[in-house]
Coordinates of C-alpha atoms and ligand atoms in Angstrom, one line a residue:
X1254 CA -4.3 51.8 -3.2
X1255 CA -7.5 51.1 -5.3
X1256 CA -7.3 52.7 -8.7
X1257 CA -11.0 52.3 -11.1
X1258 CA -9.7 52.1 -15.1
X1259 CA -11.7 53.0 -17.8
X1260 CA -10.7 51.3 -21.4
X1261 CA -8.1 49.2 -19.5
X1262 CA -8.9 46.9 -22.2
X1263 CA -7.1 49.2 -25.1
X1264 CA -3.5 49.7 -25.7
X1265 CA -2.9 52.1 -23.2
X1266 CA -5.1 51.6 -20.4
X1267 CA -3.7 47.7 -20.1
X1268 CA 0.0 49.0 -19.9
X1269 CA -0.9 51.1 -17.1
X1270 CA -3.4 48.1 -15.2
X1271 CA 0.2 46.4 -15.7
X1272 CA 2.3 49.4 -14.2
X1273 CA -0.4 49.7 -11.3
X1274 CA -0.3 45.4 -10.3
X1275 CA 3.1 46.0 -10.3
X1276 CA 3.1 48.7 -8.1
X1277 CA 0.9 47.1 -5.9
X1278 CA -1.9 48.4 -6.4
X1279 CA -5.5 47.2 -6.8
X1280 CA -7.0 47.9 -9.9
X1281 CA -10.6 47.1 -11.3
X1282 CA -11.4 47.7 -15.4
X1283 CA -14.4 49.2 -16.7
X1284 CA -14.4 48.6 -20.6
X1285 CA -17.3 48.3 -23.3
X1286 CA -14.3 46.5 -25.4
X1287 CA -15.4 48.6 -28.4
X1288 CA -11.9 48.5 -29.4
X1289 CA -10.3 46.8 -26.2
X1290 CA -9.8 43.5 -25.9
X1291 CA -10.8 40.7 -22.9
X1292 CA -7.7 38.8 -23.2
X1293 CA -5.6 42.3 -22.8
X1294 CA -7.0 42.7 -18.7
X1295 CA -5.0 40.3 -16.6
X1296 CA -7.7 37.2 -15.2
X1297 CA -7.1 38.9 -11.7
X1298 CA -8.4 41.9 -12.2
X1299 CA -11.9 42.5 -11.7
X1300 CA -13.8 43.7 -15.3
X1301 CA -17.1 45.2 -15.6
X1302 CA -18.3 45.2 -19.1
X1303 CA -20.1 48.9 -19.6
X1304 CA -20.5 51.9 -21.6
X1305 CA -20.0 55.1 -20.3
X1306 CA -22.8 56.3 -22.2
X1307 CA -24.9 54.3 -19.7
X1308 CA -24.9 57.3 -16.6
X1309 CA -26.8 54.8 -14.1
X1310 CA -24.3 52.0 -15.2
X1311 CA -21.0 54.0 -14.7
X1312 CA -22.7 55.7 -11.3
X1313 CA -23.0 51.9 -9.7
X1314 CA -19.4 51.5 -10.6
X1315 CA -17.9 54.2 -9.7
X1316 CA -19.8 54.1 -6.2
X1317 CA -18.9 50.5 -5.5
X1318 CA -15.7 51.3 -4.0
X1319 CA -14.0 54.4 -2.0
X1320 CA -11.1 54.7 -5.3
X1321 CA -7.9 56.2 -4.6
X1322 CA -8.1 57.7 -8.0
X1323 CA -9.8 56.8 -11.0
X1324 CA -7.9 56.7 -14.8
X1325 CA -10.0 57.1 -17.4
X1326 CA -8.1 55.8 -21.1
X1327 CA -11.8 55.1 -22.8
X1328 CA -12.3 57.0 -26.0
X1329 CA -12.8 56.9 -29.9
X1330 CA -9.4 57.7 -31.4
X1331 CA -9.1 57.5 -34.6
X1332 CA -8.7 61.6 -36.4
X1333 CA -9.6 60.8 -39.7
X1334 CA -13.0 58.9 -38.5
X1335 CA -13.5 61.8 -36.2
X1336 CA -14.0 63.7 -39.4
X1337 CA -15.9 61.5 -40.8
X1338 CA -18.2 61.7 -38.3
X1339 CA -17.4 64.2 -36.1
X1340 CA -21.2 64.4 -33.9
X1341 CA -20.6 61.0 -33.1
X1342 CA -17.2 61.5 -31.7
X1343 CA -18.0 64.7 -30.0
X1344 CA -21.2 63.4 -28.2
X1345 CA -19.3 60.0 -27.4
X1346 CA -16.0 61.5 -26.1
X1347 CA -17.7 64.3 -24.2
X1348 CA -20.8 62.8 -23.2
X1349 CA -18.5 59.4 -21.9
X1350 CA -16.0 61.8 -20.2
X1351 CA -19.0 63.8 -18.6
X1352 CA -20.7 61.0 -17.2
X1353 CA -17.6 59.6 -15.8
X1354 CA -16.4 62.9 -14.2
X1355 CA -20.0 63.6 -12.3
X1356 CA -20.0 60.2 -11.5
X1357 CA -16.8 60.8 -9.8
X1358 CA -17.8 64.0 -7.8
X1359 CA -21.1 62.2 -6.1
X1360 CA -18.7 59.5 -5.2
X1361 CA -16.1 61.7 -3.4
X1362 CA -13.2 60.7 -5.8
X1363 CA -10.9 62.8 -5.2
X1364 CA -8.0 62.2 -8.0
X1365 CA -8.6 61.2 -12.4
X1366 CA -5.4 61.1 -14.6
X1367 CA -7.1 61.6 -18.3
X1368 CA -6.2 60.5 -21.2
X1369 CA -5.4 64.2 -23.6
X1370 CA -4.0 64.0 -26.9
X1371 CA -1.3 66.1 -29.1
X1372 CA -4.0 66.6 -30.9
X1373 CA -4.9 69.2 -29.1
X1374 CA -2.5 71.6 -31.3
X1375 CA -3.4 70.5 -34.7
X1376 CA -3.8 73.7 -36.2
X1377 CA -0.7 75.5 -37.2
X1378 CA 2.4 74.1 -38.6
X1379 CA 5.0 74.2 -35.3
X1380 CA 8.5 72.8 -36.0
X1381 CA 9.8 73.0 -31.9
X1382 CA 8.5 71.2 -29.2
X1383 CA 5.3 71.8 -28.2
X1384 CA 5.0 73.3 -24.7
X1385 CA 1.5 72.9 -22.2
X1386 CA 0.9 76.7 -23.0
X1387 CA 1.0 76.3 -26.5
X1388 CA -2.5 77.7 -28.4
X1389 CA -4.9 75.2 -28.2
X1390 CA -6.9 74.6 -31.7
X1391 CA -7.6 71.3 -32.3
X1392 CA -7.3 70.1 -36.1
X1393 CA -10.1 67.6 -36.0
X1394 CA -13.8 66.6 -33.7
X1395 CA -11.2 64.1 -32.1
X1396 CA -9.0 66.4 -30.6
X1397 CA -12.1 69.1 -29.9
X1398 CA -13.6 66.5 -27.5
X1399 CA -10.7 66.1 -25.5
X1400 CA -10.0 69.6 -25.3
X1401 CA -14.0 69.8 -23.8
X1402 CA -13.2 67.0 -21.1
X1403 CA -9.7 69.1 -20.3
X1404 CA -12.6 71.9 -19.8
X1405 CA -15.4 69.9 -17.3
X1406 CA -12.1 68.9 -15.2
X1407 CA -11.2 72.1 -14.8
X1408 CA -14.8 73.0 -13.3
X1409 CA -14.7 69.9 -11.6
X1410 CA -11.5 70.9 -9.9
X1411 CA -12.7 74.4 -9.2
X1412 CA -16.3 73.4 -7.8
X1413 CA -16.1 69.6 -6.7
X1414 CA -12.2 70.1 -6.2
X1415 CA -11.7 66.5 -8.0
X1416 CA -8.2 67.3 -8.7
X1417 CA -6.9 66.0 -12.4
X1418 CA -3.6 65.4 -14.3
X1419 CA -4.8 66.1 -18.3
X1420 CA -1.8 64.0 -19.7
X1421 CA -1.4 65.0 -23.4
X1422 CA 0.2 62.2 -25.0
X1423 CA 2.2 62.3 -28.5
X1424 CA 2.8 58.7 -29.8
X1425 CA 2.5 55.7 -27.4
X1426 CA 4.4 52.4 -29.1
X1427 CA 5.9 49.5 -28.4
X1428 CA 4.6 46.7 -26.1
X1429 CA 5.2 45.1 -22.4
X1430 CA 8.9 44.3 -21.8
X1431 CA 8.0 40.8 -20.5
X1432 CA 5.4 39.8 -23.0
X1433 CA 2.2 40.5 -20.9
X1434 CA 0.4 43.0 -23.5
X1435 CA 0.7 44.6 -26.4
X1436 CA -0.8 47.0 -29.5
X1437 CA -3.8 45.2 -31.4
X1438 CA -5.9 48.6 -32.3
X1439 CA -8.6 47.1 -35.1
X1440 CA -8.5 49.2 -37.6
X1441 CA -4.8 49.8 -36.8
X1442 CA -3.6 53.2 -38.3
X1443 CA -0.7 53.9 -36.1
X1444 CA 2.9 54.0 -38.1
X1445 CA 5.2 51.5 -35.7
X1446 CA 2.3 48.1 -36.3
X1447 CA 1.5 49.3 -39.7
X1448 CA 5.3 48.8 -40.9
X1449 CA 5.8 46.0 -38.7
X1450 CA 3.2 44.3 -40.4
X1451 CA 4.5 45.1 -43.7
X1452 CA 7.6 43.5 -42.9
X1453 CA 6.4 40.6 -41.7
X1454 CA 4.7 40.2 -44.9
X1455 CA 1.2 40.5 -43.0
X1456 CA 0.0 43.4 -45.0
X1457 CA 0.4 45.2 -48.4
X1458 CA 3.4 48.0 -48.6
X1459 CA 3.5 50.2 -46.3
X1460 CA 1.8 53.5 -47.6
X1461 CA 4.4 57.0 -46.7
X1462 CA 1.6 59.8 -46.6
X1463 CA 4.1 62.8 -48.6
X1464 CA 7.7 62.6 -48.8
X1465 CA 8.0 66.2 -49.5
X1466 CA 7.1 67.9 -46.1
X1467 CA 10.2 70.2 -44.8
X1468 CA 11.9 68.1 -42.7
X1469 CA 15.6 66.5 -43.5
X1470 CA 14.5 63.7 -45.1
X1471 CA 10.7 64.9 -46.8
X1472 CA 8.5 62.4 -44.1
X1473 CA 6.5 63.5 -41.3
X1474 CA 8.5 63.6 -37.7
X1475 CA 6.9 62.2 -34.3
X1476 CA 7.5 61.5 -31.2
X1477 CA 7.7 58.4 -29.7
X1478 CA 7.4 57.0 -26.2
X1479 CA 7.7 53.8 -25.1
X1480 CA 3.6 52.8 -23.8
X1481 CA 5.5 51.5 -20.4
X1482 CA 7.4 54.9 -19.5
X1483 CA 3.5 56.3 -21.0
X1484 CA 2.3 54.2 -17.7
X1485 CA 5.0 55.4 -15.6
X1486 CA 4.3 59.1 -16.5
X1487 CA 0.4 58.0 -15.2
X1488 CA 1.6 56.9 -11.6
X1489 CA 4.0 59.7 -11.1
X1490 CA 1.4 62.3 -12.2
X1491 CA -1.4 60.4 -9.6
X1492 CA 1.3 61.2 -6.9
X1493 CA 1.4 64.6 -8.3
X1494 CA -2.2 65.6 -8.1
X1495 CA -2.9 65.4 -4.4
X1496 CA -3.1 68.6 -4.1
X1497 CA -4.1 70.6 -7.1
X1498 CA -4.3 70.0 -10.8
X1499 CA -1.6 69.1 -13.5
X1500 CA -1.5 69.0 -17.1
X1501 CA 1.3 67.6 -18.8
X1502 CA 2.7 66.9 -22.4
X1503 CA 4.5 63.9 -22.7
X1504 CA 6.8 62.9 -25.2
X1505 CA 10.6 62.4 -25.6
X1506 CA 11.2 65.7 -26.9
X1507 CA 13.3 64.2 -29.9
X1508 CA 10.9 63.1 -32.9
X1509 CA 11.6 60.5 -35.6
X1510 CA 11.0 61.1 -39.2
X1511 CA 9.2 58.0 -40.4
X1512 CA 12.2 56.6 -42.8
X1513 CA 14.1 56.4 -39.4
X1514 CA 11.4 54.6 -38.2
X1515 CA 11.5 52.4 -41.2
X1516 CA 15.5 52.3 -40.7
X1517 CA 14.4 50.9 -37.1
X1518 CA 12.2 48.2 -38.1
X1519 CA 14.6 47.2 -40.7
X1520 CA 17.7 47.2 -37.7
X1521 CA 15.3 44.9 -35.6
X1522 CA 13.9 42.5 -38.0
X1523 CA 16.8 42.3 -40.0
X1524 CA 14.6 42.3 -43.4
X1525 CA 13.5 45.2 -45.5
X1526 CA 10.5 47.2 -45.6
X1527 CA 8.3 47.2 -48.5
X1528 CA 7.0 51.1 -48.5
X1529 CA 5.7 52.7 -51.3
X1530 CA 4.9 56.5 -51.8
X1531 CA 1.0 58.1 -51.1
X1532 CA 0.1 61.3 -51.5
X1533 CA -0.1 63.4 -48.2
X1534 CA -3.6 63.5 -45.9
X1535 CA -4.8 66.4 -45.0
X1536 CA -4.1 67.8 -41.6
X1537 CA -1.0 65.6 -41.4
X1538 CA 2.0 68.0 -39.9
X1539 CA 5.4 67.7 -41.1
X1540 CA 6.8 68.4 -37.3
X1541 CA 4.7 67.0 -34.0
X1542 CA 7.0 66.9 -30.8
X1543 CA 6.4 67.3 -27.5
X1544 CA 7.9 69.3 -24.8
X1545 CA 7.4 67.8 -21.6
X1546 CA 10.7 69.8 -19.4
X1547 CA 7.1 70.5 -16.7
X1548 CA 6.4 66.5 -16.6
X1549 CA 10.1 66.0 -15.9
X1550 CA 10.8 68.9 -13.8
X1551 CA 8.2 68.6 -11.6
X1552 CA 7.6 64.2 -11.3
X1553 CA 11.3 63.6 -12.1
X1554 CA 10.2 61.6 -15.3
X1555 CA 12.5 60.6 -17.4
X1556 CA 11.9 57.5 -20.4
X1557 CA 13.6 54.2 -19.7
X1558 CA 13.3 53.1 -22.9
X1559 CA 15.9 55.7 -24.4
X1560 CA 16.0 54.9 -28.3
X1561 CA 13.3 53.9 -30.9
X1562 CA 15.1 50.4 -31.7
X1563 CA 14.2 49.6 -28.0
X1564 CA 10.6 50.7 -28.7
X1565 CA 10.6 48.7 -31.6
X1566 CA 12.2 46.2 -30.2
X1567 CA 9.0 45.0 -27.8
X1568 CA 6.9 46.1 -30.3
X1569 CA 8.2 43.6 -33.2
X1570 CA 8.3 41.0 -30.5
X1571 CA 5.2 41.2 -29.2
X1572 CA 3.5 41.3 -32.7
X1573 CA 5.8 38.1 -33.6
X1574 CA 4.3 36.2 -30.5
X1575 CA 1.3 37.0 -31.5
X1576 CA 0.7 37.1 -35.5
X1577 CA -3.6 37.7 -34.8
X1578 CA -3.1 39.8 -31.8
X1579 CA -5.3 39.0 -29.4
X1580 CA -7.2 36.5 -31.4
X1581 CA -10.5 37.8 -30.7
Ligands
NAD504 N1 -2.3 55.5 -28.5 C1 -1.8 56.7 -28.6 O1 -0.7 56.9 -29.1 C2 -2.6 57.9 -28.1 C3 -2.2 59.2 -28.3 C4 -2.9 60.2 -27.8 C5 -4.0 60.0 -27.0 N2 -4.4 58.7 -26.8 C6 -5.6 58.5 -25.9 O2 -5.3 57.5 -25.0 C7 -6.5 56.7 -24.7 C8 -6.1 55.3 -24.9 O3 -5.7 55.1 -26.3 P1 -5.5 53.6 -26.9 O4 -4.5 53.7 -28.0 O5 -5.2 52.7 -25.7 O6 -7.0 53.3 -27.4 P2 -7.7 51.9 -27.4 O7 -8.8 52.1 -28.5 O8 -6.8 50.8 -27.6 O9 -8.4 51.9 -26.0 C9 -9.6 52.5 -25.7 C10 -10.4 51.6 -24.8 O10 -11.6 52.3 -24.4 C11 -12.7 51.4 -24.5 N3 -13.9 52.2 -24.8 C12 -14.1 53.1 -25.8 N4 -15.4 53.7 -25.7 C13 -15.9 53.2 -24.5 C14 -17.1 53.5 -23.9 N5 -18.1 54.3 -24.4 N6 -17.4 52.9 -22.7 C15 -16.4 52.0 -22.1 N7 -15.2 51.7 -22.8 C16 -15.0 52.3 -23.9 C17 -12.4 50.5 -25.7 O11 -13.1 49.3 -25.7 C18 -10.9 50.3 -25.5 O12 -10.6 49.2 -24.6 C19 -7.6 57.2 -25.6 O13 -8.4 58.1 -24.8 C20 -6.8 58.0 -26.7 O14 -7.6 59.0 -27.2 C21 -3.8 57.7 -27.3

């Protein structure tokens, strides 16, 4: 099969251009490497270097080839910048997604997996696992956007009958099992790097945003998947959507308060974590888990990578191979 990838040059998107060579699979990456990296898209995949905010670019792409399916990762991503500036994430993320999807219909394509987001149900505090059919309102522009491209699939679908999986991810982490890629997000805000870093003495302390939310210990609880069984999740779901559409949460259903995930960096590296306390950021949760019983039920998904010390495991690995990342 011959699968187009949008921001297969991110953390994501060059886990799953991994899961899909492995598979077999032809895969070529478009990426603007706003954020992505060169070095992260193996030398044997072909790369086109474009925005999606460029409609005439994306439309000679996406008509090049007859794809099997197209996956489409590229996106700003950070919440708090979202807020910051949250026209410039709504146009990007919608107007990026938009392009992409239309350019999809004229082409025929017939199957997208899309990268949705947790962040989705960012308005009221939950403490369970967080079902498909759970109220939508998203606590920031970031999640807003996604929730808009969740809505032009659906009319794609219905009109075009471009059938979708909307895969809501929680926390992707950790890095390739054999080396091949890893996370090198620039600014990096996500919790697993940041204390890894810490410990290797790379950065400053490691900042814990409130220790006194309602949870066992006073931290925030997440969930956590491995980014490899994330990849998995993506070629079970293409299999899925022959047919009709799918949307998915994916997560491991458990949740980590961040002292265990301290406790896990501190298992792996065998060195302690400098932390100190910071008061909490707003819209910050105390509880954000993911129920994903349809994604198992219905794909037979289930996470190989079974306990956060294997996630950190690849993670702290990776990150030790390479001290600059990617070097670019
Ligand atoms: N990492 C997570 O835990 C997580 C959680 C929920 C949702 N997501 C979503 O998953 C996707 C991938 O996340 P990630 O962590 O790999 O992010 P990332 O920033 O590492 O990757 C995004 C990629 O998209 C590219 N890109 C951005 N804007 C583009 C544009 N206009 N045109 C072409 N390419 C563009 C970037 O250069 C980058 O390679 C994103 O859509 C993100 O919102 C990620």
């Amino acid at each position: 099969m011959r699968y187009l990838v949008t921001g297969g040059a991110g953390f994501v998107g060059s886990h799953v251009v991994l899961a899909l060579l492995d598979a077999g699979h032809e895969v070529v990456v478009l990426d603007n490497l706003s954020t992505g990296h060169r070095e992260a898209i193996p030398q044997s995949v072909p790369f086109h270097q474009i925005d999606l905010m460029d409609y005439d670019a994306t439309r000679s792409v996406v008509a090049q080839h007859k794809w099997d399916g197209v996956l489409h990762f590229a996106a700003l991503s950070l919440v708090g910048e979202s807020v910051r500036a949250p026209f410039h994430y709504l146009r990007q993320n919608y107007l990026t997604g938009l392009n992409l999807i239309q350019a999809c219909t004229e082409a025929g394509v017939k199957k997208l997996v899309f990268s949705s987001t947790s962040a989705l149900f960012g308005g009221p505090e939950r403490s369970e696992p967080i079902p498909e059919a759970a109220l939508i309102e998203p606590g920031s522009p970031y999640g807003e956007s996604k929730f808009l491209i969740e809505r032009v699939l659906h009319w794609a679908d219905s009109i075009y009958g471009l059938r979708s999986a909307c895969l809501r991810y929680f926390n992707a982490a950790g890095a390739d099992a054999e080396g091949r890629a890893g996370e090198d997000h620039r600014p990096e805000t996500h919790l697993i790097p940041l204390t890894i870093d810490a410990v290797l003495g790379r950065r400053p302390p490691l900042k814990l945003f409130g220790t006194d939310y309602p949870t066992s210990d006073g931290s925030c609880v997440r969930d956590y998947i491995h980014v490899t069984d994330l990849a998995d999740a993506h070629i079970l779901a293409l299999e899925q959507i022959e047919t009709r559409s799918v949307t998915y949460n994916i997560g491991d259903g458990r949740g980590y308060s961040n002292f265990e995930v301290i406790q896990s960096i501190e298992r792996v590296s065998g060195r302690k974590v400098p932390w100190e306390v910071a008061p909490r950021r707003q819209g910050d949760p105390a509880v954000l888990i993911a129920d994903s019983t349809t994604l198992q039920k219905e794909t037979g998904w289930k996470p190989k990578f079974g306990t956060l010390d294997q996630i950190v495991e690849t993670a702290f690995r990776w990150r030790k191979a390479h001290p600059d990342g990617y070097g670019d």
